[in-house]
């Protein structure tokens, strides 16, 4: 209980910091309230939802694929979403944001299914092939997107989605993320099912679970959250990889108990990275993905080399 | 009783099972033996609805495989997954609790919690309950998985070569645990001596057909070893059980 309190306290401090850090000095500006409502609060909320959502997606995907080294942003789902946005931009530039969102989710789901189909054919004795294939698969889709964007003179446009960061988040331009938050939160209702799927197909069928259906539900949830994140803030790699691995090492993989911790840790880590990214080269910004990549990798390596303790 | 009628199964062009009909009696331990590629695992997987039936029919008591909903069957019949190569990071208690999933589909009741506690106690897992599976030895992990099957409270328990990678102590202890379950156990075994020592009924298979069905004394003979496995070995009788000199 005490731990929960301190964790909540730390997150609150981070949120206050995030509201306070920026180019405009809130104490000296008469329009401070507007700055808060239009920019700082939306940005902080966007960071929290993104961090939590991507961490949850990573945890679920690792269960569905039965491999701890995959995450949506590096194994095709994120790139699939970018492909969807590119297609809308090319063929229906006037389409509403809702159409964009649906199409990006659909292409993200399609490329996730493709990844799963490839992974199923890999020898189970070579678990490291899975993330490698994922990176190559995602890389190919990403390269395709970049090539088409280059041909269509849309490179600058596409860059916004390929490299995620939060400086563009303003009131009225991030609200889609609430849908991602709802989908991510709803996935908690299937936490048991995802954990059972993580034990393998035989174990799932033995317990009477509709294996294919649960995998599909999981992929849809992952694709929607990933696509909405790419549409609003862009691709942010590693969150879905590092955070679930840290949590799984510390608390195991019974998602019913670990998913909330995973979501919380993802939110806190990404928020801390975003604040750091805003401060390091003040008044310029370093993209959150870069900062997170460095911190997250450090924490991850440290955890790998620390002897595991038994969960009490 | 598990009743297999006229089951034929093909994978690609190869016939894995051809017109197999066999009745596996309720109660006791039935061992499926036979050389590699005889179709034992395929037959077991068909009974456990892990692969869809192509032709013929299989019934488990009054439930028909293929027609009966998977979650209903999960309360009648359990299959022990082969000891996972990558064990999930679940505690022993989590794993055993999942054995109750077919009954509560999520939220366990007081009764489920009681069954889990009794199971942990019965299998001597109280001390290991909070440990994660990937920190256990192969034998301990196997014991935890059998405990999960026990918590699933099914009349039938199927196992596919569970003795792989277990040493003699763990193997013997697993076979005793299975006998003590008091359920109908159908088990694919490679080691005929384990089958002979622990099974009530042995089904010998060869080339996708049933070759012999009977008690260990009836089935495990020098002739059968020559016919089914293609090897000449001496069979001794010890305490009324045949034992193959290997």
XYZ file of C-alpha atoms in Angstrom:
558
model
C 0.000 0.000 0.000
C 2.830 2.360 0.946
C 4.525 1.573 -2.368
C 1.387 2.485 -4.287
C 1.247 5.778 -2.402
C 4.868 6.687 -3.185
C 4.443 5.690 -6.828
C 1.340 7.859 -7.168
C 3.168 10.689 -5.407
C 6.126 10.426 -7.800
C 3.812 10.508 -10.811
C 2.029 13.556 -9.424
C 5.365 15.369 -9.045
C 6.255 14.461 -12.624
C 2.904 15.804 -13.849
C 3.420 19.096 -11.995
C 6.932 19.356 -13.446
C 5.565 18.689 -16.908
C 3.006 21.476 -16.462
C 5.702 23.853 -15.262
C 8.404 23.209 -17.869
C 8.280 25.185 -21.084
C 9.496 28.223 -22.957
C 6.826 30.531 -21.568
C 7.318 31.488 -17.949
C 3.971 30.889 -16.305
C 4.579 33.263 -13.388
C 5.439 36.187 -15.650
C 2.854 35.758 -18.354
C -0.605 37.165 -18.167
C -1.906 34.407 -20.431
C -0.500 31.662 -18.235
C -3.885 30.025 -17.837
C -4.327 29.758 -21.588
C -0.850 28.271 -22.010
C -1.746 25.643 -19.452
C -5.101 24.723 -20.949
C -4.099 24.844 -24.604
C -0.612 23.363 -24.457
C 0.779 22.046 -21.171
C -2.190 20.030 -19.901
C -2.930 18.378 -23.275
C 0.741 17.547 -23.676
C 0.974 15.966 -20.233
C -2.187 13.930 -20.772
C -0.965 12.822 -24.207
C 2.333 11.670 -22.731
C 0.620 9.726 -19.941
C -1.803 7.965 -22.305
C 0.909 7.199 -24.848
C 3.300 5.778 -22.259
C 0.668 3.629 -20.600
C -0.912 2.514 -23.884
C 2.332 1.515 -25.589
C 3.513 -0.373 -22.508
C 0.223 -2.319 -22.377
C 0.450 -3.049 -26.120
C 3.958 -4.397 -25.684
C 2.924 -6.631 -22.791
C -0.041 -8.058 -24.738
C 1.936 -8.563 -27.945
C 4.656 -10.421 -26.037
C 1.971 -12.798 -24.773
C 0.366 -13.312 -28.205
C 3.664 -13.947 -29.954
C 5.123 -15.788 -26.935
C 8.323 -13.852 -27.196
C 9.623 -11.195 -24.809
C 11.564 -9.249 -27.420
C 8.809 -7.965 -29.660
C 6.742 -4.782 -29.516
C 4.292 -3.184 -31.950
C 6.407 -0.159 -32.865
C 9.356 -2.223 -34.095
C 7.611 -5.245 -35.600
C 5.377 -3.815 -38.261
C 2.270 -2.571 -36.425
C 3.518 1.026 -36.152
C 4.846 1.025 -39.701
C 1.533 -0.444 -40.872
C -0.269 2.484 -39.246
C 2.058 4.942 -40.991
C 1.285 3.188 -44.285
C -2.427 3.709 -43.651
C -1.976 7.411 -42.990
C 0.164 7.740 -46.107
C -2.507 6.048 -48.227
C -5.210 8.384 -46.908
C -2.987 11.382 -47.524
C -2.292 10.276 -51.090
C -5.726 9.168 -52.188
C -8.157 11.013 -49.953
C -6.401 14.058 -48.526
C -9.742 15.609 -47.574
C -10.782 12.634 -45.454
C -11.796 13.301 -41.878
C -9.562 12.405 -38.982
C -11.976 9.580 -38.169
C -11.424 7.966 -41.575
C -7.672 8.355 -41.094
C -7.896 6.662 -37.738
C -9.965 3.725 -39.021
C -7.738 3.152 -42.031
C -4.536 3.425 -40.013
C -5.939 0.877 -37.539
C -6.888 -1.451 -40.371
C -3.466 -1.361 -42.040
C -1.823 -1.737 -38.615
C -3.941 -4.834 -37.990
C -3.115 -6.189 -41.440
C 0.621 -5.848 -40.928
C 0.360 -7.360 -37.405
C -1.427 -10.370 -38.862
C 1.313 -10.634 -41.459
C 3.955 -10.580 -38.738
C 2.138 -13.295 -36.801
C 1.832 -15.444 -39.914
C 5.594 -15.176 -40.504
C 6.443 -15.832 -36.852
C 4.326 -19.008 -36.835
C 6.671 -20.487 -39.442
C 9.844 -19.804 -37.470
C 11.421 -22.690 -35.549
C 10.410 -22.447 -31.875
C 13.934 -23.377 -30.869
C 15.238 -20.024 -32.144
C 13.425 -17.376 -30.060
C 15.811 -14.608 -31.085
C 14.793 -14.976 -34.729
C 11.385 -13.537 -33.843
C 12.518 -10.000 -32.902
C 15.055 -9.983 -35.743
C 12.394 -10.914 -38.266
C 10.131 -8.297 -36.680
C 12.716 -5.555 -37.089
C 13.342 -6.532 -40.709
C 9.595 -6.812 -41.407
C 8.892 -3.425 -39.820
C 11.915 -1.983 -41.607
C 10.683 -3.130 -44.997
C 7.230 -1.625 -44.488
C 8.803 1.556 -43.135
C 11.139 1.757 -46.119
C 8.202 1.302 -48.467
C 6.350 4.140 -46.747
C 9.410 6.395 -46.970
C 9.932 5.580 -50.643
C 6.359 6.353 -51.618
C 6.431 9.516 -49.512
C 9.669 10.550 -51.244
C 8.132 10.006 -54.688
C 5.064 12.002 -53.712
C 7.133 14.752 -52.114
C 5.614 14.017 -48.710
C 8.824 13.256 -46.803
C 8.491 16.103 -44.321
C 4.886 15.192 -43.797
C 5.635 11.530 -43.110
C 8.507 12.406 -40.800
C 5.989 13.662 -38.249
C 4.603 10.111 -37.914
C 7.822 8.179 -38.225
C 9.529 10.090 -35.397
C 7.176 10.637 -32.537
C 7.390 13.552 -30.166
C 4.975 15.649 -28.152
C 5.850 19.260 -28.999
C 3.011 19.439 -31.503
C 0.350 18.378 -29.028
C -2.235 21.091 -28.516
C -5.806 21.223 -27.336
C -8.004 19.984 -30.162
C -5.205 17.932 -31.737
C -4.691 15.072 -29.315
C -8.201 14.042 -28.226
C -8.089 10.847 -30.332
C -5.691 9.515 -27.759
C -8.601 9.204 -25.335
C -9.974 6.481 -27.591
C -6.596 4.727 -27.344
C -6.782 5.078 -23.567
C -10.241 3.492 -23.493
C -9.174 0.582 -25.712
C -6.021 -0.003 -23.654
C -8.021 0.088 -20.418
C -10.656 -2.264 -21.860
C -7.990 -4.812 -22.734
C -7.581 -5.342 -19.003
C -10.851 -7.286 -19.038
C -9.110 -9.925 -21.136
C -5.972 -10.000 -18.959
C -6.557 -13.619 -17.900
C -7.163 -14.713 -21.471
C -3.959 -13.048 -22.686
C -1.983 -14.662 -19.860
C -3.377 -18.093 -20.804
C -2.564 -17.513 -24.487
C 0.957 -16.721 -23.294
C 1.192 -20.299 -21.996
C 0.789 -21.592 -25.546
C -1.882 -22.995 -27.797
C -2.159 -26.414 -26.156
C -2.560 -24.907 -22.697
C -5.188 -22.500 -24.070
C -7.251 -25.185 -25.800
C -6.957 -27.368 -22.706
C -8.626 -24.641 -20.653
C -11.394 -24.293 -23.220
C -10.203 -20.931 -24.514
C -10.965 -19.932 -28.108
C -7.308 -19.392 -28.952
C -7.722 -17.772 -32.370
C -10.398 -15.417 -31.122
C -8.330 -14.192 -28.165
C -5.289 -13.643 -30.400
C -7.426 -11.636 -32.822
C -8.957 -9.512 -30.047
C -5.470 -8.825 -28.730
C -4.154 -7.839 -32.153
C -7.109 -5.521 -32.759
C -6.518 -3.784 -29.419
C -2.799 -3.426 -30.128
C -3.422 -2.144 -33.639
C -5.992 0.458 -32.589
C -3.856 1.832 -29.747
C -0.715 1.850 -31.896
C -2.451 3.453 -34.873
C -4.022 6.199 -32.762
C -0.669 6.903 -31.179
C 1.020 7.142 -34.587
C -1.765 9.384 -35.943
C -1.541 11.834 -33.044
C 2.075 11.854 -31.836
C 4.019 9.524 -34.142
C 6.007 6.357 -33.623
C 7.755 5.964 -30.284
C 9.834 2.793 -30.185
C 11.146 0.810 -27.205
C 8.433 1.757 -24.669
C 6.511 -1.431 -25.457
C 9.702 -3.449 -25.277
C 11.501 -2.110 -22.227
C 8.659 -1.453 -19.800
C 6.922 -4.881 -19.991
C 10.296 -6.595 -19.682
C 11.171 -4.640 -16.556
C 7.785 -5.433 -15.014
C 7.912 -9.090 -16.048
C 11.318 -9.475 -14.425
C 10.159 -7.866 -11.219
C 6.575 -9.078 -10.912
C 6.074 -11.914 -13.403
C 3.545 -12.258 -16.202
C 0.187 -12.747 -14.563
C -1.292 -9.849 -16.507
C -4.202 -9.412 -14.138
C -1.801 -8.139 -11.509
C 0.960 -6.772 -13.735
C -0.936 -4.831 -16.449
C -1.803 -1.902 -14.134
C 1.826 -1.732 -12.966
C 2.997 -1.895 -16.576
C 0.668 0.950 -17.582
C 1.748 3.089 -14.650
C 5.462 2.508 -15.256
C 5.105 3.226 -18.976
C 3.343 6.512 -18.242
C 5.898 7.578 -15.631
C 8.953 6.640 -17.741
C 7.732 8.375 -20.874
C 6.725 11.463 -18.914
C 10.153 11.623 -17.240
C 11.805 11.210 -20.656
C 9.667 13.950 -22.147
C 10.501 16.369 -19.327
C 14.206 15.571 -19.682
C 13.973 16.049 -23.444
C 12.497 19.493 -22.870
C 15.158 20.517 -20.331
C 18.426 19.124 -21.709
C 18.815 21.627 -24.570
C 16.383 24.233 -23.296
C 14.712 26.026 -25.048
C 15.062 23.405 -27.802
C 13.680 19.888 -27.484
C 15.121 16.409 -27.874
C 12.502 13.905 -29.188
C 11.075 11.757 -26.413
C 11.968 8.536 -28.255
C 15.666 9.403 -28.180
C 15.681 10.178 -24.473
C 13.593 7.121 -23.638
C 15.783 4.889 -25.776
C 18.876 5.854 -23.806
C 17.323 5.700 -20.330
C 15.245 2.619 -21.048
C 18.139 0.683 -22.502
C 20.269 1.561 -19.484
C 17.629 0.372 -17.032
C 17.012 -2.733 -19.112
C 20.687 -3.703 -19.237
C 21.045 -3.126 -15.515
C 18.063 -5.395 -14.887
C 19.446 -8.120 -17.136
C 22.673 -8.277 -15.177
C 21.181 -8.003 -11.705
C 20.565 -11.481 -10.259
C 16.851 -12.274 -10.239
C 15.123 -12.335 -6.934
C 12.300 -14.740 -6.283
C 8.977 -13.045 -6.137
C 7.884 -13.272 -2.492
C -15.012 -44.228 -21.826
C -13.205 -42.743 -24.804
C -14.518 -44.273 -27.986
C -12.570 -43.807 -31.213
C -14.429 -45.001 -34.327
C -12.977 -45.266 -37.822
C -10.632 -42.325 -37.504
C -8.444 -41.657 -40.504
C -6.060 -38.735 -40.554
C -3.836 -37.432 -43.327
C -1.239 -34.686 -43.219
C -0.132 -33.604 -46.664
C -0.061 -36.826 -48.667
C 0.931 -39.018 -45.732
C -1.592 -41.141 -43.896
C -0.907 -40.784 -40.188
C -3.893 -42.788 -38.914
C -5.838 -45.266 -41.027
C -9.264 -46.373 -39.881
C -8.429 -46.466 -36.184
C -11.123 -47.795 -33.852
C -10.377 -48.345 -30.184
C -12.117 -48.073 -26.836
C -10.177 -46.688 -23.893
C -11.803 -47.848 -20.678
C -12.752 -45.352 -17.987
C -10.629 -45.550 -14.861
C -6.979 -46.462 -14.528
C -4.006 -45.676 -16.696
C -3.902 -46.450 -20.429
C -0.523 -46.200 -22.144
C -0.105 -45.629 -25.889
C 3.127 -47.158 -27.130
C 4.673 -47.626 -30.539
C 7.632 -46.545 -32.638
C 8.150 -42.964 -33.805
C 5.595 -42.048 -36.438
C 3.080 -44.672 -35.344
C 0.421 -41.985 -34.848
C 0.215 -42.010 -31.038
C 0.564 -38.264 -30.600
C -1.807 -37.559 -33.469
C -4.443 -39.813 -31.914
C -3.999 -38.083 -28.565
C -4.204 -34.631 -30.185
C -7.414 -35.624 -31.989
C -9.006 -36.817 -28.745
C -7.980 -33.531 -27.096
C -9.426 -31.487 -30.059
C -5.992 -29.914 -30.586
C -6.264 -30.763 -34.276
C -9.570 -31.030 -36.151
C -10.966 -34.448 -36.935
C -10.921 -35.316 -40.656
C -13.025 -38.465 -40.682
C -14.493 -40.899 -38.197
C -15.740 -39.922 -34.749
C -14.498 -39.689 -31.183
C -16.685 -39.542 -28.104
C -15.668 -38.954 -24.504
C -18.509 -40.314 -22.386
C -21.516 -38.484 -23.859
C -19.524 -35.650 -25.448
C -18.695 -35.758 -29.164
C -15.375 -34.240 -30.150
C -15.898 -31.519 -32.717
C -19.553 -30.950 -31.839
C -19.117 -30.292 -28.130
C -18.119 -26.702 -27.177
C -14.466 -26.454 -26.218
C -15.175 -24.980 -22.799
C -17.575 -27.794 -21.912
C -14.962 -30.350 -22.900
C -12.411 -28.499 -20.741
C -14.395 -29.645 -17.687
C -14.415 -33.263 -18.866
C -10.966 -33.781 -20.301
C -7.587 -32.172 -19.684
C -4.384 -32.418 -21.686
C -1.059 -31.666 -20.082
C 0.977 -29.444 -22.372
C 4.491 -30.677 -23.051
C 6.802 -29.037 -20.567
C 7.060 -25.610 -22.148
C 10.446 -24.754 -23.605
C 9.997 -21.165 -22.500
C 8.154 -21.306 -19.189
C 5.931 -18.307 -18.600
C 6.772 -16.128 -15.631
C 3.814 -17.257 -13.591
C 3.906 -18.359 -10.001
C 2.973 -21.915 -9.152
C -0.166 -20.581 -7.492
C -1.120 -18.610 -10.632
C -0.667 -21.716 -12.753
C -2.745 -23.950 -10.510
C -5.419 -21.233 -10.310
C -5.678 -21.193 -14.096
C -6.794 -24.824 -13.811
C -10.098 -23.435 -12.508
C -10.546 -21.140 -15.521
C -13.003 -23.457 -17.355
C -15.369 -23.090 -14.375
C -15.228 -19.394 -13.605
C -13.862 -17.781 -16.836
C -12.177 -15.030 -14.895
C -13.393 -14.294 -11.398
C -12.738 -17.265 -9.110
C -15.194 -18.083 -6.355
C -14.467 -19.092 -2.781
C -14.835 -22.720 -3.850
C -12.222 -22.302 -6.597
C -9.790 -20.778 -4.107
C -10.382 -23.718 -1.784
C -9.712 -26.262 -4.524
C -6.500 -24.436 -5.446
C -5.352 -24.428 -1.808
C -6.152 -28.121 -1.394
C -4.344 -28.951 -4.637
C -1.210 -27.028 -3.628
C -1.233 -28.882 -0.331
C -1.821 -32.269 -1.882
C 1.058 -31.928 -4.329
C 3.432 -30.594 -1.691
C 3.616 -27.243 -3.453
C 2.882 -24.968 -0.505
C 6.521 -23.942 -0.178
C 6.840 -23.326 -3.905
C 3.469 -21.580 -4.363
C 4.987 -18.113 -4.695
C 7.906 -19.183 -6.889
C 7.927 -18.453 -10.607
C 7.867 -21.447 -12.925
C 11.072 -20.477 -14.723
C 12.982 -20.714 -11.451
C 11.920 -24.333 -10.807
C 13.599 -27.582 -11.793
C 12.077 -29.651 -14.582
C 10.561 -32.086 -12.100
C 9.068 -29.359 -9.941
C 7.594 -27.615 -12.963
C 6.055 -30.887 -14.150
C 4.562 -31.383 -10.686
C 3.064 -27.885 -10.810
C 1.520 -28.629 -14.209
C 0.000 -31.888 -12.982
C -1.367 -29.927 -10.023
C -3.022 -27.519 -12.441
C -4.622 -30.462 -14.276
C -5.784 -31.794 -10.923
C -7.394 -28.453 -10.090
C -9.161 -28.630 -13.441
C -11.151 -31.560 -11.940
C -11.680 -33.431 -15.198
C -12.597 -37.129 -15.440
C -9.976 -37.663 -18.149
C -6.347 -36.614 -18.267
C -4.215 -36.939 -21.426
C -0.428 -36.654 -21.517
C 1.960 -36.694 -24.464
C 5.383 -38.081 -23.526
C 5.593 -36.310 -20.194
C 8.756 -38.158 -19.162
C 10.943 -36.398 -21.734
C 13.773 -34.569 -19.997
C 12.934 -35.986 -16.570
C 15.397 -38.013 -14.547
C 14.431 -41.369 -13.051
C 13.319 -39.940 -9.703
C 11.126 -37.300 -11.317
C 9.761 -39.818 -13.827
C 8.783 -42.336 -11.167
C 7.272 -39.678 -8.963
C 5.230 -38.310 -11.894
C 3.890 -41.767 -12.781
C 2.896 -42.360 -9.162
C 1.198 -38.989 -9.002
C -0.775 -39.848 -12.140
C -1.872 -43.181 -10.679
C -2.879 -41.459 -7.452
C -4.996 -38.874 -9.322
C -7.814 -41.394 -9.467
C -8.787 -40.140 -12.931
C -8.796 -41.890 -16.280
C -5.278 -41.265 -17.570
C -4.247 -41.746 -21.208
C -0.541 -41.307 -21.707
C 1.842 -41.570 -24.659
C 5.025 -43.253 -23.446
C 8.263 -44.009 -25.178
C 9.680 -46.235 -22.482
C 7.854 -49.572 -22.561
C 9.059 -50.454 -19.085
C 7.300 -47.406 -17.638
C 4.165 -48.404 -19.531
C 4.444 -51.947 -18.295
C 5.049 -50.905 -14.685
C 2.392 -48.241 -14.306
C -0.356 -48.864 -16.888
C -3.505 -50.950 -16.463
C -4.062 -51.100 -20.204
C -1.604 -50.783 -23.077
C -2.464 -49.837 -26.646
C 0.326 -50.647 -29.101
C 0.280 -48.771 -32.410
C 2.207 -49.194 -35.631
C 1.958 -47.376 -38.974
C -1.225 -45.565 -38.029
C -3.061 -48.683 -36.906
C -3.856 -50.292 -33.582
C -1.671 -53.354 -33.263
C -2.629 -54.712 -29.854
C -4.776 -53.763 -26.870
C -4.621 -55.441 -23.479
C -2.964 -55.672 -20.096
C 0.819 -55.211 -19.911
C 1.214 -59.003 -19.513
C -0.786 -59.576 -22.719
C 0.803 -56.881 -24.829
C 4.462 -56.618 -23.815
C 5.905 -59.781 -25.340
C 9.012 -60.579 -27.337
C 6.866 -61.148 -30.417
C 5.268 -57.731 -30.104
C 8.626 -56.017 -29.735
C 9.753 -57.726 -32.905
C 6.530 -56.958 -34.807
C 5.894 -53.391 -33.696
C 9.341 -52.020 -32.922
C 11.415 -54.298 -35.112
C 13.854 -55.161 -32.366
C 14.648 -58.469 -30.664
C 14.743 -58.085 -26.908
C 14.291 -60.452 -23.989
C 11.197 -59.914 -21.826
C 11.436 -60.975 -18.171
C 8.501 -61.440 -15.837
C 9.026 -59.710 -12.503
C 6.210 -59.659 -9.933
C 3.708 -60.448 -12.663
C 4.797 -57.472 -14.811
C 6.773 -57.903 -18.019
C 10.068 -56.048 -18.090
C 12.096 -55.536 -21.254
C 15.802 -56.227 -21.029
C 17.265 -53.156 -22.773
